[in-house]
Coordinates of C-alpha atoms in Angstrom, one line a residue:
M1 CA 2.1 10.7 6.6
G2 CA 0.5 14.2 6.1
L3 CA -1.8 13.1 3.3
F4 CA -3.9 16.3 3.5
R5 CA -1.2 18.8 4.3
R6 CA 0.4 21.3 2.0
G7 CA 1.6 19.5 -1.1
P8 CA 5.2 19.4 -2.2
K9 CA 6.8 21.9 -4.7
R10 CA 6.6 20.3 -8.1
D11 CA 7.4 21.2 -11.7
P12 CA 4.2 22.4 -13.4
R13 CA 2.2 19.6 -15.2
D14 CA 2.5 21.4 -18.5
T15 CA 6.2 20.8 -18.6
P16 CA 7.5 17.7 -20.5
R17 CA 6.9 14.6 -18.5
D18 CA 9.4 11.8 -17.6
P19 CA 9.0 8.7 -19.9
A20 CA 8.9 6.2 -17.0
F21 CA 7.3 8.2 -14.2
E22 CA 4.6 10.5 -15.5
F23 CA 4.2 12.3 -12.2
L24 CA 7.8 13.6 -12.7
S25 CA 8.9 16.2 -15.2
E26 CA 11.8 15.3 -17.6
A27 CA 14.1 17.5 -15.5
E28 CA 13.0 15.8 -12.2
G29 CA 13.5 12.4 -13.8
R30 CA 17.1 13.3 -14.9
M31 CA 17.8 14.6 -11.4
L32 CA 16.5 11.5 -9.7
R33 CA 18.6 9.1 -11.8
S34 CA 21.7 11.3 -11.5
L35 CA 21.5 11.6 -7.7
T36 CA 20.8 7.8 -7.4
R37 CA 23.7 6.8 -9.6
E38 CA 26.0 9.2 -7.6
A39 CA 24.8 7.7 -4.3
F40 CA 25.6 4.2 -5.5
A41 CA 29.0 5.3 -6.7
E42 CA 29.8 6.9 -3.3
R43 CA 29.2 3.5 -1.8
G44 CA 31.5 1.7 -4.3
L45 CA 28.8 0.4 -6.7
E46 CA 28.8 1.4 -10.3
V47 CA 25.3 1.0 -11.8
T48 CA 23.8 1.0 -15.3
V49 CA 20.9 3.4 -15.5
F50 CA 17.6 2.5 -17.2
A51 CA 14.4 4.4 -17.3
D52 CA 12.7 2.7 -14.4
H53 CA 15.6 0.7 -12.6
M54 CA 19.3 0.4 -12.3
T55 CA 21.5 -2.7 -12.5
D56 CA 24.9 -3.3 -10.8
S57 CA 27.8 -5.4 -12.0
A58 CA 26.3 -8.5 -10.3
Q59 CA 23.1 -8.0 -12.3
R60 CA 21.1 -7.0 -9.3
N61 CA 18.1 -4.8 -10.1
Y62 CA 17.1 -1.8 -8.1
N63 CA 13.6 -0.6 -9.0
L64 CA 13.2 3.2 -9.0
Y65 CA 9.5 3.6 -8.7
N66 CA 9.1 3.7 -4.9
L67 CA 12.1 6.1 -4.6
A68 CA 10.7 8.3 -7.4
A69 CA 7.2 8.4 -5.7
G70 CA 8.8 9.1 -2.3
C71 CA 10.8 12.0 -3.7
H72 CA 7.8 13.3 -5.6
N73 CA 5.6 13.3 -2.5
D74 CA 8.0 14.9 -0.1
E75 CA 6.5 18.2 0.9
R76 CA 9.9 19.9 1.0
G77 CA 10.4 19.5 -2.7
S78 CA 13.5 18.7 -4.6
R79 CA 15.9 20.3 -2.2
A80 CA 15.2 17.2 0.1
W81 CA 16.0 14.7 -2.7
P82 CA 19.7 14.3 -2.1
A83 CA 19.3 13.3 1.5
L84 CA 16.3 11.1 0.8
I85 CA 18.1 9.3 -2.0
R86 CA 21.3 8.8 0.0
D87 CA 19.3 7.3 2.9
H88 CA 17.4 5.0 0.5
V89 CA 20.6 3.7 -1.1
D90 CA 22.3 3.3 2.3
K91 CA 19.4 1.0 3.3
L92 CA 19.6 -0.9 0.1
V93 CA 23.4 -1.5 0.4
R94 CA 23.1 -2.4 4.1
A95 CA 20.3 -4.9 3.4
M96 CA 22.3 -6.4 0.5
D97 CA 25.5 -6.8 2.5
A98 CA 23.8 -8.1 5.7
P99 CA 23.3 -11.8 6.4
S100 CA 19.8 -13.1 5.9
A101 CA 17.5 -12.7 8.9
L102 CA 16.4 -16.3 8.3
D103 CA 20.0 -17.4 9.2
T104 CA 20.6 -15.0 12.1
L105 CA 17.3 -14.8 14.0
S106 CA 15.7 -17.6 16.1
H107 CA 12.4 -19.0 15.0
D108 CA 10.7 -17.2 17.9
E109 CA 12.3 -13.9 16.8
L110 CA 11.2 -14.5 13.2
R111 CA 7.6 -15.3 14.2
A112 CA 7.5 -12.1 16.2
R113 CA 8.3 -10.1 13.0
L114 CA 6.0 -12.0 10.7
F115 CA 3.1 -10.2 9.2
P116 CA 0.6 -10.8 6.4
R117 CA 0.9 -8.4 3.5
V118 CA -1.6 -7.5 0.8
T119 CA 0.1 -6.7 -2.4
S120 CA -0.6 -6.4 -6.1
D121 CA 0.1 -9.7 -7.8
T122 CA 2.3 -7.8 -10.3
N123 CA 4.7 -7.3 -7.4
L124 CA 5.3 -11.0 -7.1
P125 CA 7.5 -13.0 -9.4
D126 CA 5.9 -15.7 -11.5
D127 CA 7.4 -18.3 -9.2
P128 CA 5.8 -21.5 -7.7
A129 CA 7.5 -20.5 -4.4
F130 CA 4.5 -18.1 -3.9
V131 CA 1.7 -20.5 -4.8
Y132 CA 0.9 -20.5 -1.1
A133 CA -0.3 -16.9 -1.2
P134 CA -4.1 -16.6 -1.5
A135 CA -5.9 -14.0 -3.6
P136 CA -8.2 -11.9 -1.3
A137 CA -9.6 -10.3 -4.6
P138 CA -8.7 -10.5 -8.3
G139 CA -5.3 -8.9 -8.8
L140 CA -4.3 -9.1 -5.2
R141 CA -2.2 -11.6 -3.2
E142 CA -1.7 -12.1 0.5
V143 CA 1.9 -13.1 1.3
L144 CA 3.8 -13.5 4.6
A145 CA 6.7 -11.1 5.2
L146 CA 9.3 -10.2 7.8
D147 CA 9.2 -6.7 9.3
L148 CA 13.0 -6.0 9.6
P149 CA 14.5 -2.8 11.0
E150 CA 15.3 -1.3 7.5
S151 CA 13.4 -3.5 5.1
V152 CA 10.5 -5.9 4.6
Q153 CA 11.3 -9.4 3.3
T154 CA 8.6 -11.2 1.5
L155 CA 9.0 -15.0 2.2
P156 CA 8.7 -17.8 -0.3
G157 CA 7.0 -21.1 0.5
D158 CA 10.3 -22.9 1.2
A159 CA 11.4 -20.4 3.8
L160 CA 8.0 -20.6 5.5
S161 CA 8.1 -24.4 5.6
A162 CA 11.3 -24.2 7.5
L163 CA 9.6 -22.1 10.2
G164 CA 6.6 -24.4 10.8
D165 CA 3.0 -25.1 9.8
L166 CA 1.7 -22.5 7.3
A167 CA -1.7 -22.2 9.0
E168 CA -0.1 -21.6 12.4
L169 CA 2.3 -19.0 10.9
R170 CA -0.5 -17.1 9.3
L171 CA -2.4 -17.1 12.6
R172 CA 0.7 -15.7 14.3
A173 CA 1.1 -13.1 11.6
M174 CA -2.5 -12.0 11.9
N175 CA -2.1 -11.5 15.6
N176 CA 0.9 -9.4 15.0
L177 CA -1.0 -7.3 12.6
R178 CA -3.9 -6.8 15.1
A179 CA -1.3 -5.6 17.7
L180 CA 0.1 -2.8 15.5
P181 CA -0.5 0.7 16.9
V182 CA -2.8 3.2 15.3
E183 CA -0.4 5.8 14.0
E184 CA -2.7 8.5 12.4
H185 CA -6.5 8.5 12.1
E186 CA -8.9 11.1 10.8
V187 CA -12.4 11.3 9.4
V188 CA -12.3 12.8 5.9
T189 CA -15.3 14.6 4.5
H190 CA -15.4 14.9 0.7
E191 CA -16.9 18.0 -1.0
D192 CA -19.9 16.0 -2.1
G193 CA -20.6 15.0 1.5
G194 CA -19.1 11.5 1.4
T195 CA -17.1 10.6 4.6
F196 CA -14.7 7.9 5.4
H197 CA -12.1 7.1 8.0
L198 CA -8.5 7.3 7.0
L199 CA -5.7 5.4 8.8
A200 CA -2.2 6.3 7.8
G201 CA 1.3 5.5 9.1
D202 CA 4.9 4.6 8.4
S203 CA 4.3 0.9 8.8
F204 CA 4.5 -1.1 5.5
F205 CA 1.5 -3.1 6.8
T206 CA -1.0 -0.3 7.2
A207 CA -3.0 -1.2 4.0
S208 CA -2.8 -4.9 5.0
R209 CA -4.9 -4.2 8.1
V210 CA -7.9 -4.7 5.8
L211 CA -7.4 -8.3 6.6
V212 CA -8.4 -7.6 10.3
L213 CA -10.8 -4.8 9.5
D214 CA -13.5 -5.9 11.9
D215 CA -11.1 -5.7 14.9
L216 CA -9.6 -2.4 13.6
V217 CA -13.0 -0.7 13.2
R218 CA -14.0 -1.7 16.7
R219 CA -10.7 -0.3 18.0
I220 CA -11.0 3.0 16.2
T221 CA -14.7 3.8 16.4
G222 CA -15.6 1.9 19.6
K223 CA -18.4 0.1 17.6
A224 CA -18.5 -3.3 15.8
L225 CA -19.1 -3.4 12.1
G226 CA -22.7 -4.1 11.3
P227 CA -23.9 -7.0 9.2
D228 CA -23.5 -5.1 5.9
G229 CA -19.8 -4.5 6.4
A230 CA -17.8 -1.6 5.0
L231 CA -16.4 0.1 2.0
V232 CA -12.6 -0.1 1.9
A233 CA -9.7 1.3 -0.1
F234 CA -6.0 0.8 0.2
P235 CA -4.3 2.5 -2.7
F236 CA -0.8 2.1 -1.3
R237 CA 1.0 0.4 1.6
H238 CA 0.8 3.3 4.1
V239 CA -2.9 3.9 4.1
L240 CA -6.3 2.2 4.7
A241 CA -9.6 4.0 4.2
F242 CA -13.0 2.6 5.3
H243 CA -16.6 3.6 5.7
P244 CA -18.9 1.3 7.8
I245 CA -22.1 0.8 5.9
T246 CA -25.1 1.9 7.9
G247 CA -27.4 3.7 5.5
M248 CA -27.6 5.5 2.2
D249 CA -24.7 7.7 3.0
V250 CA -22.8 4.7 1.5
V251 CA -23.4 6.2 -2.0
P252 CA -21.4 9.5 -1.6
A253 CA -18.9 7.6 0.5
L254 CA -18.5 5.1 -2.4
N255 CA -17.8 7.9 -4.9
A256 CA -15.4 9.7 -2.5
L257 CA -13.4 6.5 -1.9
A258 CA -13.3 5.6 -5.5
G259 CA -11.7 8.9 -6.4
F260 CA -9.4 8.8 -3.4
A261 CA -8.1 5.3 -4.2
A262 CA -7.6 6.1 -7.9
A263 CA -5.7 9.4 -7.2
R264 CA -3.5 8.2 -4.4
H265 CA -2.5 5.0 -6.1
E266 CA -0.8 6.7 -9.0
E267 CA 1.9 8.6 -7.3
A268 CA 2.7 6.8 -4.1
P269 CA 5.4 4.4 -2.9
G270 CA 4.3 0.8 -2.6
P271 CA 1.1 1.0 -4.7
V272 CA -1.4 -1.8 -3.9
S273 CA -4.8 -1.2 -5.6
P274 CA -6.5 1.8 -7.3
Y275 CA -10.0 0.4 -6.5
V276 CA -12.6 0.5 -3.8
Y277 CA -14.0 -2.7 -2.4
W278 CA -17.0 -3.9 -0.4
W279 CA -15.7 -5.8 2.8
H280 CA -18.5 -8.2 3.7
R281 CA -18.2 -11.3 5.9
R282 CA -14.4 -11.0 5.5
R283 CA -14.6 -11.1 1.8
L284 CA -13.5 -8.3 -0.7
T285 CA -15.7 -7.5 -3.7
Q286 CA -14.3 -4.9 -6.1
L287 CA -16.8 -2.0 -6.8
S288 CA -14.8 0.5 -8.9
E289 CA -12.8 0.2 -12.1
R290 CA -10.9 2.3 -14.6
V291 CA -12.9 3.5 -17.6
D292 CA -11.9 5.6 -20.6
D293 CA -13.0 8.8 -19.0
G294 CA -11.9 8.2 -15.5
I295 CA -13.4 6.0 -12.8
G296 CA -16.5 3.8 -13.0
I297 CA -18.6 2.1 -10.3
T298 CA -19.8 -1.4 -11.1
V299 CA -21.9 -3.3 -8.5
G300 CA -23.1 -6.9 -8.7
A301 CA -26.4 -8.3 -7.7
E302 CA -25.6 -8.7 -4.0
F303 CA -24.4 -5.1 -3.5
Q304 CA -27.3 -3.8 -5.6
A305 CA -29.7 -5.7 -3.4
L306 CA -28.0 -4.0 -0.4
L307 CA -28.5 -0.5 -1.9
E308 CA -32.2 -1.2 -2.6
R309 CA -32.8 -2.4 0.9
L310 CA -31.0 0.6 2.4
L311 CA -33.0 2.9 0.2
A312 CA -36.2 1.3 1.3
D313 CA -35.2 1.6 4.9
D314 CA -34.3 5.2 4.4
T315 CA -37.7 5.9 2.7
D316 CA -39.9 4.3 5.2
G317 CA -37.9 5.5 8.2
T318 CA -36.8 2.1 9.4
P319 CA -33.7 2.5 11.6

């Protein structure tokens, strides 16, 4: 993923901005839409171009946000855009023309590809087919999805009912999530001294590993999470950041994670959440929020009591 490598070449921020994607300039936005329209045309599909999506003659919509963010974040700059866009459109067209995996794969093969996925509730249609998906925190939903060779297919309730019992399917999906390899891991130290672990990878389910955080932390650090849990952030689908809570270093870590989550959510493909959360007893409690002048930290009574106890322990030298 290269989250902390040299950044891509971009038009200066003082140039006029694209009306749909503020992280692009007007010129970059025009280039994105032109190249994407051309890529569809080369594959025999004429599309109508809108600010944030395209529509073909069959009224199928193609959202441009993830493609725009992917181009924007490529460290090679706009010279890489034509190939990136052609590859993206190729995958869309192949997925559109291919028979459904639900019709071609056996139940065992489907279960082997089943994963839980944490996503923003704005990414789901207002459809009773997704009423099965719980909310791990306000604004988030946990759906079940198929990890296919070139796409991820989020499954509605009726498709899941044909595969078996929902509780058993979720258990299998969680086990599949636990078995994912660790792709990239580093410990990040912020300028104010806050530190956190950063997990990154090409998997669309990296952020969703917050659902099995206790297992993941033990696997990465060799230590079990303590009773106070951890701070976590998952700004987009390819990253998960965490800080095990063991003392008052939680305060600079909270500030560092809040800034990281807000910044990385804005311009990344597959955005999930711009906030930092307290993972405690397998529950998520939101700790940061957007305010007029940037990012604010808001803690409830339970987390405040934790901070007061940690401060008292730090003051009297209790380990």
